[in-house]
Coordinates of N, CA and C in Angstrom, one line a residue:
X1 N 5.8 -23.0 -4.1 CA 6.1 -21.7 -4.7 C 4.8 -20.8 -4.7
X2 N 5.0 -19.6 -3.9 CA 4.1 -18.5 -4.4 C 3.2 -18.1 -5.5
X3 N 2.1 -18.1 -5.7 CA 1.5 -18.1 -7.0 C 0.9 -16.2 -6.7
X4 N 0.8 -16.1 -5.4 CA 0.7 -14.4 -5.2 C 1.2 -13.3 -4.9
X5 N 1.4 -12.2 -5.0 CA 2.5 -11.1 -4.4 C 1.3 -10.3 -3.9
X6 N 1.5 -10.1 -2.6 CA 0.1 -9.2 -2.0 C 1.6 -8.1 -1.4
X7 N 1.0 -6.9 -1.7 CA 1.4 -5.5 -1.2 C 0.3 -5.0 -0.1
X8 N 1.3 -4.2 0.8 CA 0.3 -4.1 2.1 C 1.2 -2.8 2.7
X9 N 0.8 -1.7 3.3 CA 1.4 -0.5 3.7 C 1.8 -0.3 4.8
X10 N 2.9 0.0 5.3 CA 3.5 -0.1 6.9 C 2.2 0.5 7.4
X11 N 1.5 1.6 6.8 CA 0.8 2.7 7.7 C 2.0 3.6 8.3
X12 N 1.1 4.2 9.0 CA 1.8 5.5 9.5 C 2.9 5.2 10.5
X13 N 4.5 4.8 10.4 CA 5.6 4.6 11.2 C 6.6 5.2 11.6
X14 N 7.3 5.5 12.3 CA 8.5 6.9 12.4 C 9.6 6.2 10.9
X15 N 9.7 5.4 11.0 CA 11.1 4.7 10.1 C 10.7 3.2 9.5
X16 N 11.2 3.0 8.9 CA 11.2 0.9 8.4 C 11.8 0.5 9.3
X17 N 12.3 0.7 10.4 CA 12.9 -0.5 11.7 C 11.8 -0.1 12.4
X18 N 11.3 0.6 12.4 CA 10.0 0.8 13.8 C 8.4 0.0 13.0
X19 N 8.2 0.0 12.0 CA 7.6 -0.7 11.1 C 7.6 -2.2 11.2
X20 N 9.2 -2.5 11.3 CA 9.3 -4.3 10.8 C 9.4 -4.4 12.4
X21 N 9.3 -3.5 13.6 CA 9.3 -3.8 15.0 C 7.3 -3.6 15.4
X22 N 6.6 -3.8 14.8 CA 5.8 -3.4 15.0 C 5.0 -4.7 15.2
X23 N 3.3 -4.0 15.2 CA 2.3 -5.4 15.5 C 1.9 -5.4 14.1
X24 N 1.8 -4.6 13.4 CA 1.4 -4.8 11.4 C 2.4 -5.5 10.7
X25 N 3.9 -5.5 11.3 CA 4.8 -6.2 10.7 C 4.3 -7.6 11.0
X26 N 3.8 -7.5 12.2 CA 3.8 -8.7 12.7 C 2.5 -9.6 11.9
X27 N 1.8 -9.1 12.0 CA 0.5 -9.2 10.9 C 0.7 -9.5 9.5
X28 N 1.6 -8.6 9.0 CA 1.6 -8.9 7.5 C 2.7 -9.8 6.9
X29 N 4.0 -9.9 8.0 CA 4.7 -10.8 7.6 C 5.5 -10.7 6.4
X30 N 6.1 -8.9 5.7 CA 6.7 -8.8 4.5 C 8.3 -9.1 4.8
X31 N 8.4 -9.6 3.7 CA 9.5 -10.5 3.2 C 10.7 -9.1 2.7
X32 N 9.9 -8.1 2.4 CA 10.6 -6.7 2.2 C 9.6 -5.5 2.3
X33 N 10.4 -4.5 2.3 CA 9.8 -3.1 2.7 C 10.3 -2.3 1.5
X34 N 9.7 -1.4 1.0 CA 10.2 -0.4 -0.4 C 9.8 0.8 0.2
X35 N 11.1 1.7 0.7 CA 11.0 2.9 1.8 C 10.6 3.8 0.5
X36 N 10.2 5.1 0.9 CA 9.6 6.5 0.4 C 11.2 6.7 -0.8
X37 N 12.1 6.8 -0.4 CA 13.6 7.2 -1.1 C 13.5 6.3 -2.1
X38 N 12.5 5.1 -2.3 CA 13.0 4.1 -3.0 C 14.6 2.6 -2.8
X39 N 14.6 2.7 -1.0 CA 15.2 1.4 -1.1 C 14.8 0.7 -0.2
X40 N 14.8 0.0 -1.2 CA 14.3 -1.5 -0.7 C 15.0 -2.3 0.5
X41 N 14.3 -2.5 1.8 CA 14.9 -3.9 2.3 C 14.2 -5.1 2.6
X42 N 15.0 -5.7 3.7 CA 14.8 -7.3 3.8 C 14.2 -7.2 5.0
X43 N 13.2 -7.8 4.8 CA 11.8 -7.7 6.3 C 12.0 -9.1 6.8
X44 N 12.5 -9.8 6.3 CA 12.7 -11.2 6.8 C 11.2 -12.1 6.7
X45 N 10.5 -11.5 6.3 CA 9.0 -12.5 6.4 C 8.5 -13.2 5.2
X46 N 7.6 -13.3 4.7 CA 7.3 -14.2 3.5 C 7.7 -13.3 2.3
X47 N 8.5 -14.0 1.3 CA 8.9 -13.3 0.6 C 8.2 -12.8 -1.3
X48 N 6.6 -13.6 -0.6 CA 5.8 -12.7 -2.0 C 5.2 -11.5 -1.3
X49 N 5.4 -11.2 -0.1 CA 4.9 -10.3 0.6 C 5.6 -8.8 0.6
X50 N 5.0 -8.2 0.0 CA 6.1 -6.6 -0.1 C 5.0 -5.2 0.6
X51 N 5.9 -4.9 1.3 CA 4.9 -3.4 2.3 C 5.7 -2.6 1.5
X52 N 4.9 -1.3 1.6 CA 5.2 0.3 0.6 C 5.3 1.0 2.2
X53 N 6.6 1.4 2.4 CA 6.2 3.0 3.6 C 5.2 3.6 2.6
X54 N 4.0 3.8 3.6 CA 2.9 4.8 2.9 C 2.2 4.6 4.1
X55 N 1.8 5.8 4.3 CA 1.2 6.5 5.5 C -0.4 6.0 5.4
X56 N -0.7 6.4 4.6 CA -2.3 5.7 4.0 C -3.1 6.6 4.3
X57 N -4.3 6.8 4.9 CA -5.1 8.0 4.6 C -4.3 9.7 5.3
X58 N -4.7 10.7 4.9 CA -4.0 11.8 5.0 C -4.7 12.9 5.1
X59 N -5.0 13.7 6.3 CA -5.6 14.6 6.5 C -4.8 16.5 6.6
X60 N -5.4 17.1 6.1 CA -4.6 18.9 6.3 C -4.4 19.1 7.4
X61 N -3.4 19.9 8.0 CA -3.6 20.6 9.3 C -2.9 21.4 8.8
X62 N -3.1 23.1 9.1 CA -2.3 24.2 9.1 C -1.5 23.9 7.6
X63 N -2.1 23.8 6.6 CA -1.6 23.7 5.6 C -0.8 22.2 5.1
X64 N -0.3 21.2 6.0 CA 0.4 20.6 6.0 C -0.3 19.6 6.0
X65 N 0.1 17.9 5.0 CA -0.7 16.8 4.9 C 0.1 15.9 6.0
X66 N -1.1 15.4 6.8 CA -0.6 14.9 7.7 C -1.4 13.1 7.6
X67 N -0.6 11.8 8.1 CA -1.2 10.7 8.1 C -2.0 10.8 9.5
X68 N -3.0 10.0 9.3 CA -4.7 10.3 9.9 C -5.1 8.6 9.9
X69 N -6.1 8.7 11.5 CA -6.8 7.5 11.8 C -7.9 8.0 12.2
X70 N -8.9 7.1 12.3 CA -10.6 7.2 12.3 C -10.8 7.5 13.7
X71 N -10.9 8.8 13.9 CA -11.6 9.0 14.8 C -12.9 7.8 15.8
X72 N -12.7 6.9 16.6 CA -13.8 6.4 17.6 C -14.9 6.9 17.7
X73 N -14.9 8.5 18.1 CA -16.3 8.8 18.4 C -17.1 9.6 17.3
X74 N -16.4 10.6 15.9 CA -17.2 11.1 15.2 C -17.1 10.4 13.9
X75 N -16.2 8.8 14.1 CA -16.0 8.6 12.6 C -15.2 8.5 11.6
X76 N -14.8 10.2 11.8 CA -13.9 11.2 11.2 C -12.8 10.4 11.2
X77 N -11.6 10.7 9.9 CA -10.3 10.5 10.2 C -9.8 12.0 10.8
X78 N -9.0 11.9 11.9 CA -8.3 12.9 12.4 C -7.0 12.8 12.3
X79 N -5.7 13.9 12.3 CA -4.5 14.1 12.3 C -3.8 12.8 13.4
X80 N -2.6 11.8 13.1 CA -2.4 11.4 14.7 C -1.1 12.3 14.6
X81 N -1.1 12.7 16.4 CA -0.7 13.4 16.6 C 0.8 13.6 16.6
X82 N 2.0 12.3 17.0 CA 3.0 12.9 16.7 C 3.7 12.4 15.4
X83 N 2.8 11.9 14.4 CA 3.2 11.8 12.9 C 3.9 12.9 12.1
X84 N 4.7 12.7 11.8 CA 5.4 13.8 10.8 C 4.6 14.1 9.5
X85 N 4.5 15.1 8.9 CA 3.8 15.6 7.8 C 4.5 14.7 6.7
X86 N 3.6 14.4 5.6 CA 4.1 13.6 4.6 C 4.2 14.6 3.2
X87 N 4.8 14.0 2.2 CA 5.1 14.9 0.8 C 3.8 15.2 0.1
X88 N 3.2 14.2 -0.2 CA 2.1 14.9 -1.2 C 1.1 13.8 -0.8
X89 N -0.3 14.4 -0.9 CA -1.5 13.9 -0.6 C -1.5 13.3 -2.1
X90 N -2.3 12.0 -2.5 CA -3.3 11.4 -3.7 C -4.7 11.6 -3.3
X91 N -5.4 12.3 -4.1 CA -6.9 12.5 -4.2 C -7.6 11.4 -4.9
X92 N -8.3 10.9 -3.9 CA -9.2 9.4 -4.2 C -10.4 10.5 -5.0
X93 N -11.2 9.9 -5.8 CA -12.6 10.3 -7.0 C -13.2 11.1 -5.2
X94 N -13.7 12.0 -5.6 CA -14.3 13.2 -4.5 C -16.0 12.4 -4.5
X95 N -16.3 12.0 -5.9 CA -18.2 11.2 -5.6 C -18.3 9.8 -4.6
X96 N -17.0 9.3 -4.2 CA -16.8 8.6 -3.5 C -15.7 7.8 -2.8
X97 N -16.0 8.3 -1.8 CA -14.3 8.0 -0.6 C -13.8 6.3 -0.5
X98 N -12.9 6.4 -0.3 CA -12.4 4.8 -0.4 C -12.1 4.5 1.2
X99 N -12.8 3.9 1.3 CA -12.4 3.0 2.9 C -12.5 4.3 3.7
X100 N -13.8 5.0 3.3 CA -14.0 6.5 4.1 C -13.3 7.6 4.1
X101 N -12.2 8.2 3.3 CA -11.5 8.7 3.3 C -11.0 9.4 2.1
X102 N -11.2 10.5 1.9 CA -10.3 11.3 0.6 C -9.4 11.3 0.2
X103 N -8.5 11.4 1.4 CA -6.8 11.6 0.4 C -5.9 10.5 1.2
X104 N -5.2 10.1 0.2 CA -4.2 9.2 1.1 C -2.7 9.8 0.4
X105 N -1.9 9.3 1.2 CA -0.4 9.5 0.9 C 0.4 9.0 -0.4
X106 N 0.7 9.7 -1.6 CA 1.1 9.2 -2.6 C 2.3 8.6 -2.6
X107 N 2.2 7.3 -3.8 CA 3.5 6.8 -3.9 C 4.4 7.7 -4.8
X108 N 5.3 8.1 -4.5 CA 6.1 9.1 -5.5 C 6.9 8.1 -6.4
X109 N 7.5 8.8 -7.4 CA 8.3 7.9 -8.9 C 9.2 6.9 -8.3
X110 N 10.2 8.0 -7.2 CA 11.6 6.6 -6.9 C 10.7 5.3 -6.7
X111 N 9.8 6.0 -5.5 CA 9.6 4.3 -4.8 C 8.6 3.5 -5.7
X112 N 8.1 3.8 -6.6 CA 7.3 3.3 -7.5 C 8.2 2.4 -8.5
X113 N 9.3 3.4 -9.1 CA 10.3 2.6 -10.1 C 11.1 1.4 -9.2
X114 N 11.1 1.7 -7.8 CA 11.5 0.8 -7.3 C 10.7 -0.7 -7.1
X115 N 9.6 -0.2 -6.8 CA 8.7 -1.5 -7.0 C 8.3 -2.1 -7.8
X116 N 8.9 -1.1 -9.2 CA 8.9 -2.2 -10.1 C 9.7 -3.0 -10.7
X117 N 11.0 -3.0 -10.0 CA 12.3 -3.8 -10.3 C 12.2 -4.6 -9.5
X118 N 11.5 -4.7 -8.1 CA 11.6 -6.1 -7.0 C 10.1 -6.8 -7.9
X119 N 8.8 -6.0 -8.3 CA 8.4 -7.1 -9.0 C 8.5 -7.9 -9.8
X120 N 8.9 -7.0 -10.8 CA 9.2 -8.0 -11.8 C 10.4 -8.9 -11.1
X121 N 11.3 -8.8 -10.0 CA 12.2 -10.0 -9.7 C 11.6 -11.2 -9.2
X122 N 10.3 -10.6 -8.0 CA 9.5 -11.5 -7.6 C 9.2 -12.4 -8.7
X123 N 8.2 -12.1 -9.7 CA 7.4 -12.4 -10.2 C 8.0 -13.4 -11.3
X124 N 9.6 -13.3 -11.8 CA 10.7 -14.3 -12.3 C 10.8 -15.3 -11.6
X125 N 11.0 -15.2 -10.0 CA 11.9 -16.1 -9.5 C 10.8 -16.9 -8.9
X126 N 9.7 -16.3 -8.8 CA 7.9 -17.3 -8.8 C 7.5 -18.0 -9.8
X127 N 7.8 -17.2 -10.8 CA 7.1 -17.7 -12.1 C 5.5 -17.7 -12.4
X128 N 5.3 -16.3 -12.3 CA 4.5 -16.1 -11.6 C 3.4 -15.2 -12.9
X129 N 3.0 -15.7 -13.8 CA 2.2 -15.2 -15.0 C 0.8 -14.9 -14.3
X130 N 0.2 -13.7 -15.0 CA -1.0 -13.5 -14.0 C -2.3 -12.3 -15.3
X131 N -3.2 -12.8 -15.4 CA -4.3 -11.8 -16.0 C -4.5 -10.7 -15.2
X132 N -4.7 -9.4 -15.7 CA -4.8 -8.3 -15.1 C -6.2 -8.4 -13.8
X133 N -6.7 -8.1 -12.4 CA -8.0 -8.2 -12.2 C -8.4 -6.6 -11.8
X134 N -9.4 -6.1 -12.1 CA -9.9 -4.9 -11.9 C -10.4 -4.6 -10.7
X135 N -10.6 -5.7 -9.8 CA -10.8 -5.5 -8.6 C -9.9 -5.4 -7.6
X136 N -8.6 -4.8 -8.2 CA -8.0 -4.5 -6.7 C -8.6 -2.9 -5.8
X137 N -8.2 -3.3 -4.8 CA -8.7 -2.2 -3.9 C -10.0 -2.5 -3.2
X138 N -10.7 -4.1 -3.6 CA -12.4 -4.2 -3.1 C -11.6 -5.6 -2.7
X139 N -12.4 -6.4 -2.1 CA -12.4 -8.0 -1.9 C -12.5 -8.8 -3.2
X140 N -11.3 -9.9 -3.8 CA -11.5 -10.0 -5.1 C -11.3 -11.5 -5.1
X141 N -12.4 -12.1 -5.1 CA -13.2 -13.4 -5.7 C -11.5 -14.1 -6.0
X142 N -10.9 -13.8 -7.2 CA -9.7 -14.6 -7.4 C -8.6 -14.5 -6.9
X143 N -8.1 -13.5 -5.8 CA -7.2 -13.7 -5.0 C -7.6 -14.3 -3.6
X144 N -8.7 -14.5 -3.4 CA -8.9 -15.3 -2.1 C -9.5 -16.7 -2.8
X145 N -9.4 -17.1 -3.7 CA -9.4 -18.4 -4.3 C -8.0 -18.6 -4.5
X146 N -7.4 -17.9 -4.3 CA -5.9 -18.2 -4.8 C -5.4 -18.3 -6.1
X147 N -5.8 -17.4 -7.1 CA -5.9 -17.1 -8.5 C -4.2 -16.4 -8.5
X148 N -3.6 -16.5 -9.4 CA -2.0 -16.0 -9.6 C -2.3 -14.4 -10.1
X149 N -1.4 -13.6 -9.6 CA -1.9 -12.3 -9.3 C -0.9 -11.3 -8.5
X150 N -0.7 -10.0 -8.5 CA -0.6 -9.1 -7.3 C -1.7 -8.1 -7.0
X151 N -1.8 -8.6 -5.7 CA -3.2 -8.0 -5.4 C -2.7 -6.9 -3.9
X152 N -3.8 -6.4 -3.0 CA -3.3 -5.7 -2.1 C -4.2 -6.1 -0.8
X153 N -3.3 -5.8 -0.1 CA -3.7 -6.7 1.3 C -5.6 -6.8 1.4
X154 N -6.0 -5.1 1.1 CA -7.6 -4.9 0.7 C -8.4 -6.3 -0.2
X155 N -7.6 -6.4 -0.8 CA -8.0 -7.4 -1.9 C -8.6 -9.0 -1.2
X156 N -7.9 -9.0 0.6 CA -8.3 -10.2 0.9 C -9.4 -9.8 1.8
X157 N -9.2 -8.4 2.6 CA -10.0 -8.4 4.0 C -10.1 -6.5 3.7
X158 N -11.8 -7.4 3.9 CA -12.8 -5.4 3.4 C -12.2 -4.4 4.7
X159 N -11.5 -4.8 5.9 CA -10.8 -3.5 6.6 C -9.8 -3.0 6.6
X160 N -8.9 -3.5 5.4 CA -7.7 -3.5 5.0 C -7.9 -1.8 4.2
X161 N -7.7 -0.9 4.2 CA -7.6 0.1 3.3 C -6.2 0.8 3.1
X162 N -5.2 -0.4 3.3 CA -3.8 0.4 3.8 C -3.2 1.2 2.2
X163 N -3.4 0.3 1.3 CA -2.9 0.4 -0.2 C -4.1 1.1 -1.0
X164 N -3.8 2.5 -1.5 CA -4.8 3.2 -2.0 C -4.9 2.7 -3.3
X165 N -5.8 2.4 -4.3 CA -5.6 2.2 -5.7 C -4.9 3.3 -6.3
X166 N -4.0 4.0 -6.2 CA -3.4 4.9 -7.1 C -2.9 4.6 -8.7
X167 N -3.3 5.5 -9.4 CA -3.6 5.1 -10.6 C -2.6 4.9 -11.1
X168 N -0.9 5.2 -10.9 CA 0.1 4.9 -11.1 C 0.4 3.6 -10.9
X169 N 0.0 3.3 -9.9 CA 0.0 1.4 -9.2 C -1.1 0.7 -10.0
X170 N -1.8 1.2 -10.2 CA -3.1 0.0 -10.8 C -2.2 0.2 -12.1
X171 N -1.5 0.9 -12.4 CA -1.0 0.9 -14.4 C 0.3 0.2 -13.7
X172 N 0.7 0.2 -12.9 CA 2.1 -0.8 -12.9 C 1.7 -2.2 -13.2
X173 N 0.5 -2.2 -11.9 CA 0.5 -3.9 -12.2 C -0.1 -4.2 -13.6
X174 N -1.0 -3.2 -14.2 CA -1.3 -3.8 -15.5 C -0.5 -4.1 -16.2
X175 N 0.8 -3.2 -15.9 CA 1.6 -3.5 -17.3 C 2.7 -4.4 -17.1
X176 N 2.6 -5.2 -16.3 CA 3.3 -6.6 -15.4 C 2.3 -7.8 -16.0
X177 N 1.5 -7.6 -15.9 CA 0.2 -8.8 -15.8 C 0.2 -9.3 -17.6
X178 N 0.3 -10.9 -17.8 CA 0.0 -11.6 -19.1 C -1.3 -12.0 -19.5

C-alpha cells in the first residue's frame, strides 16, 4: 500500500486524452487526471499518482497568458506556439523565480475543491496519516526516503518544476496533513 501521493502537472496539452497519450503520461504514470473544470478521471496508472491539467510556467503575449518553455538558446521561457491562452497567471515572489520563471498557470477553485475530494479519498483508502513538510516545491529529504506524505513530482527530481507551490495548494495539503 502507498504510503505517498505525488501530484505532477500534465504541462502544456491540447486536452486530458492528448495528455494520458503522451511521453509525460508515460513518465508519470497517473492513476488520475483532475481537468481545469474540475473532473476528475481515470489515467489508468499508479493510483497514489494524481496530475493537475496545469500548463505550468506562463508567459504574456499581446495581452494574453500564454503556457511557455525555456527557450535553448537565451534561456528565456518563450510563448509555445500553438498553445491556447490560459485563464489566469499565479505570480511566484518577484525576489525570486521558481525553476526560472515568474508566473505559472493557476489552479482555479473547481479544480482545487476537486482535489480535495480525490485526496482525502486517496489518502482513506491508503491510510495514509502524514506531518505537514515545508519543503514542497524543493527536493525533500523525506519524500525520497519514503516518509508518508503528498508531495509534488519537484519534491523528488530538482528538474521537475511542473507543480507551482501555489499558496492555495501548500494550504490544502496542510490542512489534510496529521
Amino acid at each position: 500500500m502507498p504510503a505517498q501521493i505525488k501530484l505532477v502537472a500534465t504541462g502544456w496539452q491540447p486536452s486530458v486524452e492528448d495528455y494520458k497519450k503522451s511521453e509525460q503520461a508515460g513518465i508519470d504514470h497517473p492513476g488520475f487526471v483532475v481537468d481545469r473544470d474540475g473532473t476528475i478521471y481515470g489515467a489508468g496508472g499508479e493510483g497514489n499518482v494524481v496530475a493537475i491539467a496545469n500548463a505550468g510556467p506562463v508567459v504574456t503575449d499581446g495581452g494574453l497568458w500564454y503556457p511557455a518553455a525555456p527557450d535553448t538558446t537565451s534561456g528565456r521561457f518563450i510563448r509555445i506556439r500553438r498553445a491556447e491562452p490560459v485563464r489566469a497567471p499565479y505570480e511566484y515572489c518577484t525576489s525570486k523565480l521558481y525553476h526560472g520563471c515568474q508566473f505559472y498557470e493557476m489552479i482555479d477553485d473547481r479544480q482545487m475543491q476537486s482535489l480535495r475530494r480525490l485526496l482525502v479519498s486517496l489518502l482513506s483508502q491508503f491510510r495514509i496519516a502524514f506531518p505537514y513538510d515545508n519543503q514542497l516545491g524543493n527536493v525533500c529529504p523525506r519524500a525520497i526516503a519514503g516518509g508518508t506524505g503528498i508531495y509534488f513530482a519537484s519534491s523528488y527530481d530538482r528538474h521537475r518544476s511542473d507543480i507551482h507551490p501555489q499558496i492555495e495548494l501548500l494550504n490544502l495539503i496542510k490542512s489534510l496533513a496529521r
